[in-house]
Coordinates of C-alpha atoms in Angstrom, one line a residue:
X58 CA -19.5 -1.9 -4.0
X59 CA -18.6 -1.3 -0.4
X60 CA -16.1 1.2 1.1
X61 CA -14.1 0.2 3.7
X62 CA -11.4 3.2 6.0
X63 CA -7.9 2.0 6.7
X64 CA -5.7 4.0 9.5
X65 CA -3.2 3.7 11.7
X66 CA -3.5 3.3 15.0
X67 CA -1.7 6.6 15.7
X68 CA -1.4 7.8 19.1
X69 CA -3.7 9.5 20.5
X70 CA -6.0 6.5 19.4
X71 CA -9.3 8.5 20.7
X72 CA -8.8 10.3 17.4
X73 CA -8.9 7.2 15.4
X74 CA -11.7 6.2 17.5
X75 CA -13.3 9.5 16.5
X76 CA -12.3 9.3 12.3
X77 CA -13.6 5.7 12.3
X78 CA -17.1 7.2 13.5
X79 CA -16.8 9.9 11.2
X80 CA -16.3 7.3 8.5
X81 CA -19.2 5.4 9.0
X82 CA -21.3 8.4 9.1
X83 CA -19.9 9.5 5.3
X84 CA -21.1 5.7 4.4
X85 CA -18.1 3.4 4.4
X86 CA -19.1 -0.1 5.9
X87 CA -15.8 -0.9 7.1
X88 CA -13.1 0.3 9.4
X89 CA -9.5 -1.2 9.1
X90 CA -6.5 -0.9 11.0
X91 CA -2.5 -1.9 10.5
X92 CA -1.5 -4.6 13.4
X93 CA 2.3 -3.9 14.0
X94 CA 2.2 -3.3 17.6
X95 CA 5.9 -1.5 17.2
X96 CA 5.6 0.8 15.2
X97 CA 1.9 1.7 16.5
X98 CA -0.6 1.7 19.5
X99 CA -2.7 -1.6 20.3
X100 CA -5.1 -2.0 17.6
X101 CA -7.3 -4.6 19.7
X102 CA -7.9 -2.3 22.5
X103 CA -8.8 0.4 20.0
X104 CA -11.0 -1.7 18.4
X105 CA -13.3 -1.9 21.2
X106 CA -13.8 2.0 21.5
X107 CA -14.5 2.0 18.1
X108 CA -17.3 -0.4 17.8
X109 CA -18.6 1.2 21.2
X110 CA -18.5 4.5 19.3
X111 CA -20.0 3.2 16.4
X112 CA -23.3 1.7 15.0
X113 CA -22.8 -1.0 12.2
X114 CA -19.3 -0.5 11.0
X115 CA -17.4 -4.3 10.7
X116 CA -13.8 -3.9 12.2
X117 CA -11.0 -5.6 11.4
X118 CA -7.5 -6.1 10.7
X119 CA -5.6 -5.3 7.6
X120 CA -3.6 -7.5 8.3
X121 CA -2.6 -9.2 11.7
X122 CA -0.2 -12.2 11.2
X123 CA 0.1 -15.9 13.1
X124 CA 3.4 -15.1 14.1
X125 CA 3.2 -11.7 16.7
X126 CA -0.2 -13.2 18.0
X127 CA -0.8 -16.8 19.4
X128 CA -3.7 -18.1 17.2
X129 CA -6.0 -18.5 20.1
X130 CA -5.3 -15.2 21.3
X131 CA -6.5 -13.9 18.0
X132 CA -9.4 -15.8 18.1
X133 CA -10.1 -14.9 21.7
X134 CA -9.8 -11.2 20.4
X135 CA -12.3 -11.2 18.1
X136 CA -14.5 -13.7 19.5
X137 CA -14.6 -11.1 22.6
X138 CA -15.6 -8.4 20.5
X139 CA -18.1 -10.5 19.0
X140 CA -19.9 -11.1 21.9
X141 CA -19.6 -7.6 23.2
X142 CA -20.7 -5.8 20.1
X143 CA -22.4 -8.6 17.8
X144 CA -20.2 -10.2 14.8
X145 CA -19.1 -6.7 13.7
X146 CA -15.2 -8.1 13.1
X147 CA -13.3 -9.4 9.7
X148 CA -9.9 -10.8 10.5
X149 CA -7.5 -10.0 8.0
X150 CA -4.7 -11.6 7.8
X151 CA -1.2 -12.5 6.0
X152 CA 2.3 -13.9 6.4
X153 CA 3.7 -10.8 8.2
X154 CA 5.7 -7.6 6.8
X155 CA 6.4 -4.7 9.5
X156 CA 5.0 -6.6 12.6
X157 CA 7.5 -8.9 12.4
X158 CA 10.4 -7.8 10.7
X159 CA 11.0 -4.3 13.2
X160 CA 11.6 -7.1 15.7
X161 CA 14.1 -9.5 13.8
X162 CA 11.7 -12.1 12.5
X163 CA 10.4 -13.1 9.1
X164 CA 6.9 -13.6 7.1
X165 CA 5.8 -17.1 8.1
X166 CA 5.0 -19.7 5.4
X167 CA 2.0 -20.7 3.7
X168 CA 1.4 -23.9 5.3
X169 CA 1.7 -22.1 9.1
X170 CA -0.9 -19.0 7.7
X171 CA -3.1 -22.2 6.1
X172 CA -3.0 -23.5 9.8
X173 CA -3.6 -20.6 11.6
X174 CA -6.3 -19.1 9.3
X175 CA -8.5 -22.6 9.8
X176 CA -7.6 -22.3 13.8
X177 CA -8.5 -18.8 14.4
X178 CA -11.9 -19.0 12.4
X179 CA -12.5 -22.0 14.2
X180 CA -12.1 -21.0 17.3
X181 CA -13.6 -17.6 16.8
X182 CA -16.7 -19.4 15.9
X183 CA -16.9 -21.9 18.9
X184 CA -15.4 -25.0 17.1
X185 CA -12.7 -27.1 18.7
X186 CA -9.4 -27.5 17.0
X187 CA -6.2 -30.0 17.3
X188 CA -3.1 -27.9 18.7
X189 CA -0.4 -29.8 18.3
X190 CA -2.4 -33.0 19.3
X191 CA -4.3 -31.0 22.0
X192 CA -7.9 -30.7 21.3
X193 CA -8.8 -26.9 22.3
X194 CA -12.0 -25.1 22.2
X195 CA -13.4 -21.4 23.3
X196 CA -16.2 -22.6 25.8
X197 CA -17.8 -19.2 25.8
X198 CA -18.5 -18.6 22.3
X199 CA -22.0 -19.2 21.2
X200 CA -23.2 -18.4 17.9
X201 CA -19.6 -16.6 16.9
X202 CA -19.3 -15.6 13.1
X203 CA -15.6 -14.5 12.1
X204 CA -14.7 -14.0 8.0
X205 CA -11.2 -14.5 7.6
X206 CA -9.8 -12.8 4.6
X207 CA -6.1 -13.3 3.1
X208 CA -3.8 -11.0 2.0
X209 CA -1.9 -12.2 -1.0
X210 CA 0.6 -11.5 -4.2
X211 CA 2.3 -14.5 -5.1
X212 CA 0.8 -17.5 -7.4
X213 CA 0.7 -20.0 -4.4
X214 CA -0.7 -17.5 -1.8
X215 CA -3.7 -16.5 -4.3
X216 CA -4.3 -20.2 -4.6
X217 CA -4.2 -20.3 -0.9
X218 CA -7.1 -17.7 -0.9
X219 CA -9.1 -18.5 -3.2
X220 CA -9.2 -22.7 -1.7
X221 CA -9.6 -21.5 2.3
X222 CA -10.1 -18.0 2.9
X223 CA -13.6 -15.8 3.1
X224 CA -12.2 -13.2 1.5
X225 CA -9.0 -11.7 -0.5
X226 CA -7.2 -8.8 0.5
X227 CA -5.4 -6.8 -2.7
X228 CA -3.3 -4.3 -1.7
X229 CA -3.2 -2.2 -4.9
X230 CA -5.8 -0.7 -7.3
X231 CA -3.9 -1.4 -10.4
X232 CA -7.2 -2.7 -12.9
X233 CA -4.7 -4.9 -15.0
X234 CA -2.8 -6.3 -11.8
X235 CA -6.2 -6.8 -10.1
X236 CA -8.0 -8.6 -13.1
X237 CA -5.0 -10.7 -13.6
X238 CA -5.1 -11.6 -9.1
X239 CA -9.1 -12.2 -9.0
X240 CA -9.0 -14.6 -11.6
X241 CA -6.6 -16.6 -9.8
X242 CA -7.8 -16.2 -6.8
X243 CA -11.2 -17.3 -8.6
X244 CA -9.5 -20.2 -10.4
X245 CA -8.4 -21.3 -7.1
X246 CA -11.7 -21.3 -5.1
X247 CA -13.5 -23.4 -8.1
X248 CA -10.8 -25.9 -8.3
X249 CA -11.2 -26.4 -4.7
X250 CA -15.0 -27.1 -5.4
X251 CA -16.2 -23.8 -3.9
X252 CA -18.4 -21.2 -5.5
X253 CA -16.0 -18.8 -6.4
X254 CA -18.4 -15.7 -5.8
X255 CA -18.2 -16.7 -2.0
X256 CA -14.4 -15.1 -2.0
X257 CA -15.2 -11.4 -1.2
X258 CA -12.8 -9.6 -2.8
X259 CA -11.5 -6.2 -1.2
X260 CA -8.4 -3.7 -3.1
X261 CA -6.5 -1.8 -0.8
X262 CA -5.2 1.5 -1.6
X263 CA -4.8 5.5 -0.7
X264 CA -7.1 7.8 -2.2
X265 CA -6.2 11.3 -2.4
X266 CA -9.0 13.6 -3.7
X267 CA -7.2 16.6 -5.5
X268 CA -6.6 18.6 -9.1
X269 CA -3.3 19.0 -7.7
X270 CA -1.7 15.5 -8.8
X271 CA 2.1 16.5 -8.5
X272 CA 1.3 17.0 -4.6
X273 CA -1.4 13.9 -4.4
X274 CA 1.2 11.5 -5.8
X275 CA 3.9 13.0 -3.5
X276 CA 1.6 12.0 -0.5
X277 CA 0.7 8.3 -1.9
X278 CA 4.3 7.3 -3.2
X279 CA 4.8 5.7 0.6
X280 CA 2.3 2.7 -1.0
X281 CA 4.3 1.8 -3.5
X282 CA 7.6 1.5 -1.0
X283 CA 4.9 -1.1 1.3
X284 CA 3.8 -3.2 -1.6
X285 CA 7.3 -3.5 -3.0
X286 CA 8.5 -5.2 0.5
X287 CA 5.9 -8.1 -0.6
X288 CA 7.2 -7.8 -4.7
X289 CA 10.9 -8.1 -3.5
X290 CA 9.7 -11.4 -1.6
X291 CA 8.3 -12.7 -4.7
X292 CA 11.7 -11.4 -6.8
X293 CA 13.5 -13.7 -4.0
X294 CA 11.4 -16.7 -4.6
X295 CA 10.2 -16.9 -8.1
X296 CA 13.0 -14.4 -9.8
X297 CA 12.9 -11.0 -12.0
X298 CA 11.3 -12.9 -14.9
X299 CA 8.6 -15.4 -14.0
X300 CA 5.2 -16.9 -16.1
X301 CA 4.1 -17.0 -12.6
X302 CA 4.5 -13.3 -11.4
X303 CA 3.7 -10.0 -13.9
X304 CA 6.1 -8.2 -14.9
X305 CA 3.9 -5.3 -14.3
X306 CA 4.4 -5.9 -11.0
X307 CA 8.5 -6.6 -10.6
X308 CA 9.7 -3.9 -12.7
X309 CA 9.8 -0.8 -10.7
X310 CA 11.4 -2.2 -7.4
X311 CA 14.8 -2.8 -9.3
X312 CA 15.7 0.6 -8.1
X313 CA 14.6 0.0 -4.7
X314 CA 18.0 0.1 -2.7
X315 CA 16.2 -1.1 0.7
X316 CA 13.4 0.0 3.4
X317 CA 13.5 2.2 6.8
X318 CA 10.4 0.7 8.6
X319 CA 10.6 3.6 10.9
X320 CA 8.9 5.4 8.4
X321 CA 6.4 2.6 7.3
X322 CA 3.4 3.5 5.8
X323 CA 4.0 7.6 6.4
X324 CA 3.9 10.1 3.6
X325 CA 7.3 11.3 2.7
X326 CA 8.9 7.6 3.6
X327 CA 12.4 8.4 2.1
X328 CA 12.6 4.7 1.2
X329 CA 10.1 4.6 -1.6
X330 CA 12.0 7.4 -3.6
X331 CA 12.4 5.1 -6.1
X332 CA 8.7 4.4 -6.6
X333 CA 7.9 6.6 -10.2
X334 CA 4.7 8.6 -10.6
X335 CA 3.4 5.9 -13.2
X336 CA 3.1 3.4 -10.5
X337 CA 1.7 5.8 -8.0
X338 CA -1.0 6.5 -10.6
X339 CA -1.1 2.7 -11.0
X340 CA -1.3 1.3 -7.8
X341 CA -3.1 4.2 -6.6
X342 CA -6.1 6.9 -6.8
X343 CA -4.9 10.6 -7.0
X344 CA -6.4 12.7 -8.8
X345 CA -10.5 15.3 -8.9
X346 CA -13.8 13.1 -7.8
X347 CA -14.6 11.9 -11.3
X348 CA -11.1 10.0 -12.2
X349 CA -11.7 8.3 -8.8
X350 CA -15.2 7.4 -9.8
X351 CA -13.8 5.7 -12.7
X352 CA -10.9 4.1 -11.8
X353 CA -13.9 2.1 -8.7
X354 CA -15.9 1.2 -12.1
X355 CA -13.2 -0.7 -13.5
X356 CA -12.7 -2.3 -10.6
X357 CA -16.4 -2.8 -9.7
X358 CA -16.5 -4.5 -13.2
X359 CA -13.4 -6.7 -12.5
X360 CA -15.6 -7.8 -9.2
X361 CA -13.8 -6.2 -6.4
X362 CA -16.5 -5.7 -3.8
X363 CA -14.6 -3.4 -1.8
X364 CA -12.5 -0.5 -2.2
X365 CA -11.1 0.5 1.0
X366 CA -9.3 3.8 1.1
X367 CA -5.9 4.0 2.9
X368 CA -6.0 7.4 4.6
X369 CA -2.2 7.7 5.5
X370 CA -1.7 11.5 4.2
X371 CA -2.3 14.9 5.0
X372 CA -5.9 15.3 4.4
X373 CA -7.4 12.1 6.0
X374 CA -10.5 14.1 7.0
X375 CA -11.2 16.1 3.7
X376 CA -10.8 12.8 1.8
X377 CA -13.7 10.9 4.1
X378 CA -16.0 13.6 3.2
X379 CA -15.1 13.4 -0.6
X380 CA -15.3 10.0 -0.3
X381 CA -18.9 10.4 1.0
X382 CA -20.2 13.2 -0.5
X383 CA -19.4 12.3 -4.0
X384 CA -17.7 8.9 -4.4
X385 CA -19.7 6.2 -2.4
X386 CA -23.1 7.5 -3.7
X387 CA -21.9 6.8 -7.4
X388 CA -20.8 3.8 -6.5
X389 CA -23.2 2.2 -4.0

């Protein structure tokens, strides 16, 4: 299993610049960042430092969106970095949550994130592509390699990743919820004629390395506020009760009375009162080294290749070193 580090690109961004190295140095493989250019710094020119300032770590988004970036400007990004640093990039990507809505828009549809997915990998990897009826191409790429992986909840977008993308993007370490999501994903990717071990498939969560669980949960209970933004979509679309969504998954945002994106993603979010310690332990990993190490097992077995650790609390540091002084060696 690989580890991967999410942050957020914070001001002053040297010290993301500086955790990202310390990350790679504990082991993980891959460093993350949000892209909601709002609420946060730049993550593109951030992500230049930190491949200067690192060795072999892959950097990426988690997740950028079609609609706050022009597709070729994405690719552009990353084909850039590419060539600057080797293919050390992963785009992630999905139909947009903060990014778009702190300025007034909404998540884009499937078919536009289809179109922009193929486009951007295409690009990125010197391939031309039909804009609107104009044939474009990135002249300057040469032997460009871009993985594109989706994020995704709902029964169509899983099918989406499993048929197109590289790679799936899970934001929650719930086993039951996961299980139930790979095997769609899976599902998808063969019925599309693809060998369904050629999805990579990454969970997303925060890890908080503690005996004391009252105050771990306390500074995860932010995650469950984020995911249920994406679960409230799905209530919207496919209703409370649905074959095609779990109910393990809808039943704890009926008291969720609305969302501050002001305090997106922070420990202590006010919004996400709501969210109850069961899903906290659920969705998330709280809790001494060994219930970590077990909870990645499960998962492991399930077939998530990557756990990577969303460090949005107050012990981002001490949890990297947990994480590589006790937790990636088990599980590597």
């Amino acid at each position: 299993m690989d580890f991967g580090i999410v942050l957020q690109t914070d001001p002053p961004a040297k010290e993301v610049v500086t955790r990202m190295a310390r990350a790679e140095q504990a082991g993980f493989r891959y460093g993350w960042t949000f892209d909601s250019c709002v609420l946060w710094q730049e993550p593109f020119v951030i992500y230049s430092q930190i491949l200067e300032h690192t060795t072999d770590l892959i950097v990426g988004s988690m997740v950028t969106n079609p609609r706050t970036r022009d597709w070729t400007v994405t690719a552009s990004g990353f084909a850039t970095l590419n060539e600057m640093f080797g293919n050390r990039t992963v785009c992630g990507i999905g139909r947009g949550d903060s990014a778009v809505r702190v300025t007034g828009g909404k998540p884009t549809t499937l078919t536009e994130l289809g179109a922009a997915m193929h486009a951007i990998k295409e690009l990125a990897e010197g391939r031309e592509v039909d804009l609107a009826g104009t044939p474009v191409r990135l002249p300057w790429v040469t032997d460009g390699q871009l993985p594109v992986w989706m994020g995704a909840y709902g029964p169509k977008a899983l099918a989406m990743a499993g048929a197109q993308a590289d790679g799936f993007i899970l934001q929650l370490a719930d086993p039951y919820l996961t299980e139930w999501m790979v095997k769609h994903v899976r599902d998808a990717a063969a019925a599309a004629g693809r060998n369904p071990d050629d999805v990579t498939i990454c969970v997303a969560a925060p890890a908080y390395v503690s005996d004391d669980l009252a105050h771990g949960r306390d500074q995860c209970r932010w995650f469950g506020g984020m995911v249920g933004n994406h679960v409230a979509d799905l209530v919207t679309r496919y209703g409370e009760s649905s074959d095609l969504v779990p109910q393990e998954l809808t039943e704890y945002i009926k008291g969720r009375a609305g969302y501050d994106y002001s305090h997106h993603g922070r420990a202590g979010n006010p919004s996400t009162d709501f969210v109850p310690d069961a899903i906290v332990d659920r969705f998330c990993l709280v809790g001494p080294v060994e219930a970590h190490i077990e909870k990645l097992q499960l998962l492991r077995d399930i077939g998530v290749d990557q756990f990577a650790v969303y460090d949005m609390h107050d012990a981002k540091d001490a949890t990297i070193d947990a994480y590589g002084e006790h937790i990636i060696p088990a599980l590597s």
